[in-house]
Amino acid sequence: AIAGALAGVEVEPVLTAHPTEAKRATVLEQHRALYLHLVAGENQMWTPAERDLIREDVKADLERLWRTGDIFLERPGVADELRNVVHYLLRVFPEAIPRVDARLRSGWQAAGLDPMLLDHGRLPRLSFGTWVGGDRDGHPFVTADVTRRTLGELHGNAVELIDGSLQTLTVGLSLSGRLVDVPSALSDWLSASAEAAGGAGRQAIERNPEESFRQCVNLMRARLPGGPASNPYRTASELVADLTLLHDWLVEVGADRLAHHDLEPAIRLAETFGFHLARLDIRQNSRFHDLAVGQLLAAARVPDGELFGEWDEASRLELLATELQSPRPLARPDAELGDEAKAVLACYRVVRAHIDERGPEGLGSLIVSMTRSVSDLLAVYLLAKEAGLATIERGELRCLLPVVPLFETIDDLEAGPGILRTFLQHPVTGRTLEALTGDGTSPSQQVMIGYSDSNKDGGILASLWALYRAQEALAGVGEAEGVAIRFFHGRGGTISRGAGPTHRFLRALPPGSMSGSLRLTEQGETISQKYANRITAEHHLELLLAGAAGSAIGTPAARAIPHHLEPVMDDLAAASRTAYAGLLQRDRFVEFFRLATPVDVIERSSIGSRPARRTGRATLADLRAIPWVFAWSQSRYFLSGWFGLGSALEGLRSADGATFQDLLDHVFDWAPLHYIISNAATAIANSDAEVMEMYAGLVGENGLRSEFLPSILEERQRTLETLEEIYGGRLSDRRPNIARTLELRAPALRPLHERQIDLIGQWRADPDDDSLLDELLVTVNAIAGGLGSTG
């Protein structure tokens, strides 16, 4: 039963280029070189002379780092970000996965389980996704041409990776026909495949005479996309089928060890990376789609069509219902369209051309950020129909890619189940999911949930609990509609954006919400933190696989029993959100935020290719979650990681002491509650009241400082006191590892904060002084490095 459950486990990290990696690629490479030399120095095999040479290497690494510029002088382009992602997909994960598989098998045998049950066909499935070159939400530089080049780059690198694997196989499979009885099926396969491949096929079997297994791999290499064969593989699954035949022929001649040692890793590699390396998602904001649809309606002379985004929901649904049943396009081919319509249609046509040429395997989903109504999702079907990405067969429309809602704010998370139910009941969705499943299994619908904007919207407690409740309800909708819901977790690299210990995060998910399938973003600096070194890469992949496997093996009966404290958490979340909103909605709060934090400096940095604001308006709603969190952490408030929790807990203690005590009794045995409390405790431990007051000094003596800082400090003290009551002592005593880390960092961080504050004052007085800005950006990098996080 366990082996069968493992075969159903599927984990897909999605690598994004969110602008939270403050270190240049050059600096990251130098950190990697330093790490390797330090590790080498720990080996006891070296002679004293060799150890001295390694020590000299370390000194050279340190001097190189000291003399290397820290900051981005210009924003990296999408091509730069893609190169970074491809590095991990080509150089890190292909090496880490075989070792993860080997440790799983080793643990399996150590547990006394039958090794024959865990063959290569029952290993948990790993795949990868990316947003680089596909995420165009507020990113004007991701054009249709960028997406086309991205898909081509991923495809080319994937074929190169597979070819290298096959080349290694060719070297190893030197079995001689004089020493083994070549299976007749292999001989027949060679003859037929060589004939079908044309001249390249004949050349492939002319090499390595009497080495049929090598000839077999030679033919596979010739058939790779772009290779010389006249019948190239259309999909990686065709290659996997041939590799599986070769595996079975090795077993047939008694070479079981070679089948396991050589073929199974090659099969695993082809299954994992295919001819696409990573699946590219296409993401766009619902508002952008509204503008595109409006422009199409205007071109079709629909009355008030250009105002489609302002129509009420009933009118939008009525028009969409009509147009989705119509075979004709809205706009003539020669129609003059607005920028948004041209951008969406051009992107979708690139995607359709890629599907026609290489199949859909390299593409993920059409993700709609800020999904707030079912019409936001159905509008994508209309745009896809217009671009040929949705097809009509026998009068019935279906989309070639799944459309995925992204629920981000707390209000949208609460509305999500109703939106999803209506969307799943729509006939186009039903036909699309049925066609995409295609193998007779139950259809599956991906749903993305956002951790960053929900936190910015309502604070840590309200956000995490809204996400928990939403997943419960969304999974229930799927069950009622006969559709498996696969959640896509849009987590960032900080606690305020959904980060936290991976094992605790996975345990804290609602029962039944994962069922062995896990998709989540790996953003910005978390990619290098988790995957830059092989050992840490293996560790984090194992954590993800173990968490997904645990959900697959879990007891179904436990999933139906709600925890008795869930209603209490509903009330706490509401109280926390009220306290949080009471701060953010006060007059002049945005002015205080912009003066008391270095957010204006962060907005001038060149960390990522994407702008810090969606539209450029200086409002809180328009500011992205990343600079919001980044600014609070740089100034040591860490406000978005704890504010509101103290008020909620204190309110419960005052109103109902018995329930408060019941909550305390279950903090460490109910995973969702423990995750929320421990994350908030970590965030507030990183805050520093003295440093907060120093940054608040930048506000000046205009009454603004005295209006907001005391409220923030009072809530911080309130939260500390309630957390210490929960933990049964001071946080520094109860969580000594965090306390020790902060103690070690403090002597270096304090002068950095002082210098940054001084420079901010000078720069705001003379904003045209680029030398001041450059020095400020160095302090931003230094503080981020000291804290171990950005946004």
PDB file of C-alpha atoms in Angstrom, residues 314-413:
ATOM      1  CA  ALA A 314     -24.392  39.413 -14.961  1.00  0.00           C
ATOM      2  CA  SER A 315     -23.794  41.435 -18.137  1.00  0.00           C
ATOM      3  CA  ARG A 316     -20.249  40.108 -18.479  1.00  0.00           C
ATOM      4  CA  LEU A 317     -21.425  36.519 -18.124  1.00  0.00           C
ATOM      5  CA  GLU A 318     -24.230  37.025 -20.627  1.00  0.00           C
ATOM      6  CA  LEU A 319     -21.852  38.318 -23.295  1.00  0.00           C
ATOM      7  CA  LEU A 320     -19.257  35.609 -22.584  1.00  0.00           C
ATOM      8  CA  ALA A 321     -21.896  32.885 -22.814  1.00  0.00           C
ATOM      9  CA  THR A 322     -22.924  34.126 -26.252  1.00  0.00           C
ATOM     10  CA  GLU A 323     -19.421  34.564 -27.620  1.00  0.00           C
ATOM     11  CA  LEU A 324     -18.098  31.234 -26.305  1.00  0.00           C
ATOM     12  CA  GLN A 325     -20.830  29.479 -28.295  1.00  0.00           C
ATOM     13  CA  SER A 326     -20.126  31.423 -31.474  1.00  0.00           C
ATOM     14  CA  PRO A 327     -17.627  30.000 -33.994  1.00  0.00           C
ATOM     15  CA  ARG A 328     -16.754  33.432 -35.425  1.00  0.00           C
ATOM     16  CA  PRO A 329     -13.985  35.624 -33.994  1.00  0.00           C
ATOM     17  CA  LEU A 330     -14.869  38.968 -32.475  1.00  0.00           C
ATOM     18  CA  ALA A 331     -12.425  41.041 -34.496  1.00  0.00           C
ATOM     19  CA  ARG A 332     -11.494  40.878 -38.169  1.00  0.00           C
ATOM     20  CA  PRO A 333      -7.865  39.868 -38.883  1.00  0.00           C
ATOM     21  CA  ASP A 334      -7.104  43.409 -40.084  1.00  0.00           C
ATOM     22  CA  ALA A 335      -8.803  45.146 -37.153  1.00  0.00           C
ATOM     23  CA  GLU A 336      -6.802  47.791 -35.281  1.00  0.00           C
ATOM     24  CA  LEU A 337      -6.626  46.668 -31.662  1.00  0.00           C
ATOM     25  CA  GLY A 338      -5.403  48.268 -28.457  1.00  0.00           C
ATOM     26  CA  ASP A 339      -2.078  47.400 -26.840  1.00  0.00           C
ATOM     27  CA  GLU A 340      -3.499  44.977 -24.280  1.00  0.00           C
ATOM     28  CA  ALA A 341      -5.472  42.981 -26.857  1.00  0.00           C
ATOM     29  CA  LYS A 342      -2.479  42.804 -29.176  1.00  0.00           C
ATOM     30  CA  ALA A 343      -0.216  41.663 -26.334  1.00  0.00           C
ATOM     31  CA  VAL A 344      -2.541  38.875 -25.135  1.00  0.00           C
ATOM     32  CA  LEU A 345      -3.344  37.569 -28.602  1.00  0.00           C
ATOM     33  CA  ALA A 346       0.314  37.643 -29.667  1.00  0.00           C
ATOM     34  CA  CYS A 347       1.291  35.661 -26.566  1.00  0.00           C
ATOM     35  CA  TYR A 348      -1.437  33.067 -27.079  1.00  0.00           C
ATOM     36  CA  ARG A 349      -0.479  32.662 -30.742  1.00  0.00           C
ATOM     37  CA  VAL A 350       3.117  31.975 -29.724  1.00  0.00           C
ATOM     38  CA  VAL A 351       1.843  29.354 -27.308  1.00  0.00           C
ATOM     39  CA  ARG A 352      -0.356  27.764 -29.980  1.00  0.00           C
ATOM     40  CA  ALA A 353       2.558  27.658 -32.433  1.00  0.00           C
ATOM     41  CA  HIS A 354       4.702  25.946 -29.793  1.00  0.00           C
ATOM     42  CA  ILE A 355       2.000  23.338 -29.167  1.00  0.00           C
ATOM     43  CA  ASP A 356       1.694  22.658 -32.897  1.00  0.00           C
ATOM     44  CA  GLU A 357       5.464  22.233 -33.251  1.00  0.00           C
ATOM     45  CA  ARG A 358       6.457  20.510 -30.013  1.00  0.00           C
ATOM     46  CA  GLY A 359       3.304  19.517 -28.147  1.00  0.00           C
ATOM     47  CA  PRO A 360       1.904  20.905 -24.879  1.00  0.00           C
ATOM     48  CA  GLU A 361       4.394  19.237 -22.489  1.00  0.00           C
ATOM     49  CA  GLY A 362       6.513  22.370 -22.063  1.00  0.00           C
ATOM     50  CA  LEU A 363       3.563  24.524 -21.054  1.00  0.00           C
ATOM     51  CA  GLY A 364       1.818  24.787 -17.709  1.00  0.00           C
ATOM     52  CA  SER A 365      -1.324  26.850 -17.241  1.00  0.00           C
ATOM     53  CA  LEU A 366      -2.915  30.173 -18.070  1.00  0.00           C
ATOM     54  CA  ILE A 367      -2.930  31.737 -14.596  1.00  0.00           C
ATOM     55  CA  VAL A 368      -5.231  34.672 -13.853  1.00  0.00           C
ATOM     56  CA  SER A 369      -3.847  36.760 -10.995  1.00  0.00           C
ATOM     57  CA  MET A 370      -6.311  38.769  -8.933  1.00  0.00           C
ATOM     58  CA  THR A 371      -9.190  36.448  -9.850  1.00  0.00           C
ATOM     59  CA  ARG A 372     -12.287  38.087  -8.373  1.00  0.00           C
ATOM     60  CA  SER A 373     -15.165  36.614 -10.387  1.00  0.00           C
ATOM     61  CA  VAL A 374     -15.911  33.684 -12.649  1.00  0.00           C
ATOM     62  CA  SER A 375     -16.018  36.071 -15.609  1.00  0.00           C
ATOM     63  CA  ASP A 376     -12.302  36.760 -15.001  1.00  0.00           C
ATOM     64  CA  LEU A 377     -11.692  33.100 -15.887  1.00  0.00           C
ATOM     65  CA  LEU A 378     -14.180  32.756 -18.738  1.00  0.00           C
ATOM     66  CA  ALA A 379     -12.707  35.866 -20.360  1.00  0.00           C
ATOM     67  CA  VAL A 380      -9.504  33.871 -20.881  1.00  0.00           C
ATOM     68  CA  TYR A 381     -11.468  31.280 -22.868  1.00  0.00           C
ATOM     69  CA  LEU A 382     -12.730  34.090 -25.100  1.00  0.00           C
ATOM     70  CA  LEU A 383      -9.223  35.455 -25.637  1.00  0.00           C
ATOM     71  CA  ALA A 384      -7.911  31.949 -26.296  1.00  0.00           C
ATOM     72  CA  LYS A 385     -10.659  31.364 -28.869  1.00  0.00           C
ATOM     73  CA  GLU A 386      -9.736  34.604 -30.593  1.00  0.00           C
ATOM     74  CA  ALA A 387      -6.064  33.557 -30.814  1.00  0.00           C
ATOM     75  CA  GLY A 388      -6.632  29.930 -31.801  1.00  0.00           C
ATOM     76  CA  LEU A 389      -5.550  28.591 -28.406  1.00  0.00           C
ATOM     77  CA  ALA A 390      -9.068  27.270 -27.908  1.00  0.00           C
ATOM     78  CA  THR A 391     -10.553  25.100 -30.628  1.00  0.00           C
ATOM     79  CA  ILE A 392     -14.081  24.273 -31.684  1.00  0.00           C
ATOM     80  CA  GLU A 393     -14.780  20.624 -32.513  1.00  0.00           C
ATOM     81  CA  ARG A 394     -18.301  19.526 -33.444  1.00  0.00           C
ATOM     82  CA  GLY A 395     -19.559  22.915 -32.269  1.00  0.00           C
ATOM     83  CA  GLU A 396     -17.983  22.576 -28.807  1.00  0.00           C
ATOM     84  CA  LEU A 397     -15.221  24.852 -27.534  1.00  0.00           C
ATOM     85  CA  ARG A 398     -12.317  23.597 -25.450  1.00  0.00           C
ATOM     86  CA  CYS A 399      -9.075  25.277 -24.448  1.00  0.00           C
ATOM     87  CA  LEU A 400      -5.702  23.672 -25.192  1.00  0.00           C
ATOM     88  CA  LEU A 401      -4.322  24.721 -21.797  1.00  0.00           C
ATOM     89  CA  PRO A 402      -5.984  24.814 -18.382  1.00  0.00           C
ATOM     90  CA  VAL A 403      -7.127  28.160 -17.008  1.00  0.00           C
ATOM     91  CA  VAL A 404      -6.148  28.584 -13.356  1.00  0.00           C
ATOM     92  CA  PRO A 405      -7.537  31.076 -10.844  1.00  0.00           C
ATOM     93  CA  LEU A 406      -5.145  32.820  -8.469  1.00  0.00           C
ATOM     94  CA  PHE A 407      -6.890  33.944  -5.297  1.00  0.00           C
ATOM     95  CA  GLU A 408      -4.684  36.500  -3.550  1.00  0.00           C
ATOM     96  CA  THR A 409      -6.503  38.859  -1.170  1.00  0.00           C
ATOM     97  CA  ILE A 410      -8.467  37.646   1.838  1.00  0.00           C
ATOM     98  CA  ASP A 411     -11.763  38.702   0.253  1.00  0.00           C
ATOM     99  CA  ASP A 412     -10.896  36.782  -2.914  1.00  0.00           C
ATOM    100  CA  LEU A 413      -9.925  33.701  -0.893  1.00  0.00           C
TER     101      LEU A 413
END
